[in-house]
Amino acid sequence: MIPRRLENQVAWVTGAGRGFGAAIARGLAQAGAHVCITDVNADELAATADEIDAAVDRSSSTTLALLTDVCDAAAMQESAARIVERWGRVDILVSNAAILPLAPFEAHTPAFWRKMIDVNLTGVYHGVWAVWPHMVRQQHGHCIAIASGASVRGFVDEVAYCTAKHGLEGFTQALALEARPHQIAVNTMGPGRRIKPTSVSRDQEAQQRAAGSADWSDALELAPAFVWLAAQPPDRYTGLRFDAGPIASTLANEGYDFSFAPEKVTLYVQSMQERLARAPMQ
Ligand SMILES: NC(=O)c1ccc[n+]([C@@H]2O[C@H](COP(=O)([O-])OP(=O)(O)OC[C@H]3O[C@@H](n4cnc5c(N)ncnc54)[C@H](O)[C@@H]3O)[C@@H](O)[C@H]2O)c1
């Protein structure tokens, strides 16, 4: 049961057509937020909208589904404008859209490289750029990009993906410094548990689950971690890298008002301690 900690808030989740993004969007809606979901896949986006509809009390949380490519700066700006036109504000941006076609470095081409960086890194910038003036006007906001083990380590066949995910950590740490005076938090959050692999479609996931060949956690179990973070005052935790798995476990064991410790909120405790030492919490 997700507590309604985000009532009257407005969230935007990119790449929400399936997988982690669909689960995060549903969790934010269950917490009472109005949610805009965007994706490039119309059918999967519609499936997410139906899932949210079935799971949420419509009297307090409404949904807007928009076909929007994170690579298209003008379209991202237009979606931000549609959100503000509809609900008057935008409090939470979860930059989740990503692609991960596995490819050895020898198979990389400049076009492949550009596409990977465009979706996985520049796409996040486009979202933050689009919501920034609204969040500055409100003096309130949370920008959360999705992290990965590839944010802090290298993996074979993931050179461009790892580069983009590492880049998001630098983006987050630097932007947090400029965002803090505006009461805007900038963080990343990894799943922290094994979930359905990226680029596996809804149909493929259903087939693999039916065949018993999917040993993945349900991403919905991780959604409360986003509700917890988005409900914090923006100047409390910023410039940090979280993991949803440990947070979900902590919430289940201790409730939403748990006393903070890095090991309760991330798998990468030393890195969080170092960042906190550089920019202490309020
Ligand atoms: N699945 C994992 O094991 C895992 C692990 C670590 C991090 N992540 C991260 O979690 C996030 C979600 O990944 P997932 O595994 O749910 O992937 P997924 O492939 O299931 O979902 C990604 C969604 O993004 C959409 N998308 C792709 N390109 C887009 C674009 N240009 N514009 C808008 N939408 C676009 C896709 O249509 C899809 O709906 C990603 O940031 C990924 O890097 C996933």
XYZ file of C-alpha atoms and ligand atoms in Angstrom:
326
model
C 0.000 0.000 0.000
C 1.516 3.316 -1.101
C 0.688 6.277 1.188
C -0.807 9.342 -0.506
C 2.211 11.567 0.065
C 2.115 13.275 -3.332
C -1.416 14.685 -3.426
C -1.691 17.881 -5.516
C 1.740 17.263 -7.001
C 2.408 16.787 -10.698
C 4.850 14.213 -12.055
C 6.259 13.455 -15.508
C 7.801 10.052 -16.283
C 9.578 9.585 -19.630
C 9.819 6.158 -21.274
C 6.761 5.087 -19.271
C 5.384 2.646 -21.863
C 6.631 -0.406 -20.017
C 9.164 -1.721 -17.539
C 10.570 0.443 -14.762
C 9.010 3.667 -16.071
C 5.491 2.191 -16.179
C 5.890 0.951 -12.596
C 7.246 4.290 -11.339
C 4.380 6.176 -13.016
C 1.813 3.864 -11.429
C 3.420 4.253 -7.992
C 3.471 8.050 -8.221
C -0.196 8.035 -9.282
C -1.117 5.729 -6.390
C 0.602 8.229 -4.082
C -1.880 10.841 -5.313
C 0.140 12.704 -7.948
C -1.227 13.713 -11.322
C 1.033 11.930 -13.800
C 2.064 12.652 -17.363
C 3.479 9.579 -19.096
C 5.479 9.935 -22.302
C 7.061 7.421 -24.667
C 7.732 6.770 -28.361
C 5.679 3.545 -28.417
C 1.962 4.407 -28.659
C 0.616 0.901 -27.930
C 2.740 0.357 -24.834
C 1.993 3.889 -23.613
C -1.738 3.149 -23.905
C -1.237 -0.062 -21.904
C 0.422 1.916 -19.097
C -2.425 4.442 -19.115
C -4.924 1.569 -18.749
C -2.919 0.056 -15.866
C -2.838 3.380 -14.026
C -6.560 3.847 -14.657
C -7.318 0.486 -13.094
C -5.067 1.101 -10.073
C -5.855 4.686 -9.135
C -8.638 6.743 -7.583
C -9.504 9.138 -10.417
C -10.967 11.764 -8.080
C -7.524 12.928 -6.996
C -5.038 11.662 -9.590
C -5.373 12.161 -13.335
C -3.179 11.019 -16.203
C -1.994 12.573 -19.454
C -0.317 10.341 -22.057
C 1.770 12.034 -24.752
C 3.841 10.542 -27.546
C 7.159 12.328 -27.031
C 10.688 11.447 -28.087
C 13.254 12.523 -25.472
C 15.686 13.257 -28.337
C 13.409 16.024 -29.660
C 14.063 19.163 -27.604
C 11.104 21.087 -29.042
C 8.712 18.186 -28.400
C 9.970 17.881 -24.807
C 9.414 21.603 -24.286
C 5.928 21.257 -25.774
C 5.116 18.348 -23.413
C 6.271 20.382 -20.407
C 4.008 23.208 -21.588
C 1.050 20.787 -21.974
C 1.611 19.535 -18.403
C 1.661 23.046 -16.973
C -1.351 24.031 -19.085
C -3.260 21.028 -17.676
C -2.248 21.125 -14.007
C -0.542 24.487 -13.499
C 2.803 23.092 -12.355
C 5.324 20.266 -12.632
C 6.944 19.028 -9.418
C 8.608 15.748 -10.307
C 10.494 14.693 -13.441
C 11.603 11.061 -13.656
C 13.942 10.786 -16.651
C 13.610 7.082 -17.294
C 13.631 6.577 -21.103
C 16.677 4.634 -22.281
C 17.833 2.118 -24.864
C 20.357 -0.646 -24.420
C 21.130 -2.604 -27.553
C 24.138 -4.690 -26.522
C 27.001 -4.204 -28.994
C 30.749 -4.826 -28.858
C 32.859 -1.700 -29.313
C 34.034 -2.958 -32.708
C 30.433 -2.769 -33.912
C 29.992 0.837 -32.737
C 29.601 3.437 -35.485
C 29.430 7.204 -35.034
C 25.680 7.021 -35.769
C 25.140 4.324 -33.121
C 27.209 6.303 -30.616
C 25.240 9.501 -31.254
C 21.916 7.693 -30.859
C 22.992 6.118 -27.543
C 24.177 9.446 -26.149
C 21.125 11.252 -27.550
C 18.568 9.003 -25.857
C 20.405 8.044 -22.678
C 22.137 11.329 -21.787
C 20.897 14.239 -23.908
C 17.312 12.978 -23.470
C 17.675 13.547 -19.727
C 19.066 17.027 -20.314
C 16.119 17.831 -22.608
C 13.630 16.896 -19.873
C 15.355 18.944 -17.188
C 15.784 21.857 -19.595
C 12.064 21.714 -20.399
C 10.843 21.685 -16.773
C 13.528 24.023 -15.390
C 11.752 27.386 -15.916
C 8.556 25.985 -14.375
C 10.365 24.531 -11.354
C 12.321 27.761 -10.863
C 9.063 29.737 -10.978
C 7.508 27.376 -8.413
C 10.710 27.228 -6.313
C 10.033 23.509 -5.975
C 11.040 20.420 -7.907
C 12.597 16.970 -8.028
C 14.561 15.804 -11.078
C 15.366 12.097 -10.813
C 17.287 10.306 -13.570
C 17.529 6.532 -13.616
C 20.920 5.150 -12.625
C 22.364 1.695 -13.209
C 25.343 -0.422 -12.227
C 26.618 1.047 -15.511
C 26.665 4.486 -13.815
C 29.652 3.474 -11.715
C 31.168 0.390 -13.417
C 32.036 -0.802 -16.902
C 30.288 -3.729 -18.636
C 31.199 -5.625 -21.799
C 29.113 -4.644 -24.854
C 27.832 -1.510 -23.063
C 30.519 1.101 -23.816
C 28.164 3.838 -25.046
C 25.473 3.024 -22.441
C 28.038 3.108 -19.589
C 29.387 6.404 -20.921
C 25.914 7.943 -20.896
C 25.039 6.599 -17.427
C 28.366 7.787 -15.971
C 27.640 11.161 -17.606
C 24.329 11.388 -15.753
C 26.185 11.229 -12.439
C 28.324 14.254 -13.397
C 25.243 16.086 -14.685
C 23.463 15.377 -11.408
C 26.290 16.416 -9.108
C 26.984 19.660 -10.972
C 23.368 20.694 -11.572
C 22.438 20.004 -7.942
C 24.712 22.869 -6.914
C 22.918 25.329 -9.194
C 19.459 23.910 -8.483
C 19.603 23.986 -4.687
C 18.982 27.757 -4.330
C 15.757 27.234 -6.322
C 14.550 24.387 -4.073
C 15.076 21.882 -6.902
C 16.609 18.509 -6.009
C 18.610 16.640 -8.658
C 19.349 12.971 -7.995
C 19.696 9.591 -9.683
C 18.025 6.344 -8.627
C 18.980 2.855 -9.806
C 16.684 -0.174 -9.474
C 19.022 -1.890 -7.008
C 17.327 -5.206 -7.772
C 17.251 -7.420 -10.841
C 14.260 -6.323 -12.938
C 13.141 -7.102 -16.495
C 16.072 -6.245 -18.774
C 15.948 -3.030 -20.788
C 14.567 -3.266 -24.357
C 12.441 -6.357 -23.545
C 8.913 -5.478 -24.766
C 5.655 -6.131 -22.905
C 4.897 -9.094 -25.216
C 8.372 -10.600 -24.785
C 8.135 -10.166 -21.008
C 4.747 -11.898 -20.898
C 6.068 -14.788 -22.995
C 9.156 -15.262 -20.832
C 7.149 -15.064 -17.599
C 4.640 -17.615 -18.968
C 7.506 -19.919 -19.937
C 8.936 -19.608 -16.420
C 12.212 -18.252 -17.807
C 11.985 -14.822 -16.118
C 13.497 -14.550 -12.639
C 12.981 -10.796 -12.376
C 11.603 -8.784 -9.442
C 8.367 -6.922 -10.024
C 9.365 -3.304 -10.730
C 6.192 -2.165 -8.917
C 7.832 -3.169 -5.630
C 10.426 -0.462 -6.293
C 7.969 2.379 -6.979
C 7.612 3.376 -3.270
C 11.274 4.456 -3.333
C 10.375 7.193 -5.838
C 7.396 8.265 -3.750
C 9.671 8.560 -0.699
C 12.311 10.626 -2.505
C 9.831 12.882 -4.318
C 8.064 13.625 -1.015
C 11.253 14.976 0.605
C 11.909 18.720 0.856
C 14.121 19.359 -2.207
C 17.022 20.803 -0.212
C 17.317 17.712 1.995
C 18.840 15.156 -0.388
C 20.360 16.406 -3.642
C 23.304 15.552 -5.887
C 23.074 11.929 -4.699
C 22.772 8.458 -6.235
C 20.063 6.260 -4.674
C 18.947 2.660 -5.266
C 15.268 1.755 -5.123
C 15.755 -1.813 -3.837
C 17.305 -0.859 -0.469
C 14.844 2.023 -0.059
C 11.871 -0.276 -0.726
C 13.205 -2.717 1.888
C 13.781 0.101 4.381
C 10.264 1.460 3.825
C 8.808 -2.018 4.359
C 10.787 -2.471 7.593
C 10.731 1.013 9.093
C 8.025 3.047 7.344
C 8.298 6.315 5.429
C 9.760 8.398 8.270
C 12.840 6.218 8.832
C 15.993 7.834 10.198
C 18.376 8.358 7.291
C 21.561 6.358 6.779
C 23.340 5.784 3.425
C 23.163 1.984 3.747
C 19.361 2.233 3.918
C 19.061 4.039 0.589
C 21.848 2.904 -1.733
C 24.014 -0.044 -2.698
C 26.922 2.389 -3.208
C 27.394 3.560 0.368
C 30.942 4.908 0.112
C 30.100 7.013 -2.925
C 27.103 8.530 -1.119
C 29.202 9.235 1.975
C 31.774 11.045 -0.173
C 29.103 13.143 -1.887
C 27.429 13.969 1.426
C 30.778 15.072 2.856
C 31.169 17.514 -0.060
C 27.616 18.897 0.174
C 26.156 18.175 3.635
C 22.407 17.732 4.097
C 20.373 20.649 5.475
N 16.050 -3.160 -16.617
C 17.174 -3.123 -15.930
O 17.727 -4.154 -15.551
C 17.793 -1.801 -15.597
C 18.917 -1.758 -14.758
C 19.480 -0.533 -14.450
C 18.919 0.632 -14.952
N 17.855 0.574 -15.792
C 17.310 1.821 -16.303
O 15.914 1.845 -16.061
C 15.283 2.688 -17.012
C 14.112 1.973 -17.630
O 14.609 0.856 -18.329
P 13.743 -0.449 -18.573
O 14.650 -1.566 -18.246
O 12.424 -0.336 -17.939
O 13.655 -0.363 -20.171
P 12.496 -0.663 -21.194
O 13.170 -0.877 -22.493
O 11.564 -1.692 -20.697
O 11.706 0.725 -21.191
C 12.252 1.887 -21.738
C 11.127 2.727 -22.306
O 11.717 3.888 -22.897
C 11.080 4.111 -24.142
N 11.964 4.875 -25.023
C 13.029 4.429 -25.723
N 13.558 5.423 -26.453
C 12.814 6.526 -26.190
C 12.863 7.867 -26.636
N 13.777 8.271 -27.535
N 11.952 8.746 -26.155
C 11.013 8.344 -25.276
N 10.905 7.080 -24.820
C 11.799 6.183 -25.283
C 10.775 2.723 -24.686
O 9.780 2.759 -25.691
C 10.356 2.000 -23.415
O 8.979 2.115 -23.163
C 16.377 3.076 -18.009
O 16.879 4.353 -17.695
C 17.437 2.022 -17.791
O 18.708 2.492 -18.174
C 17.273 -0.612 -16.104
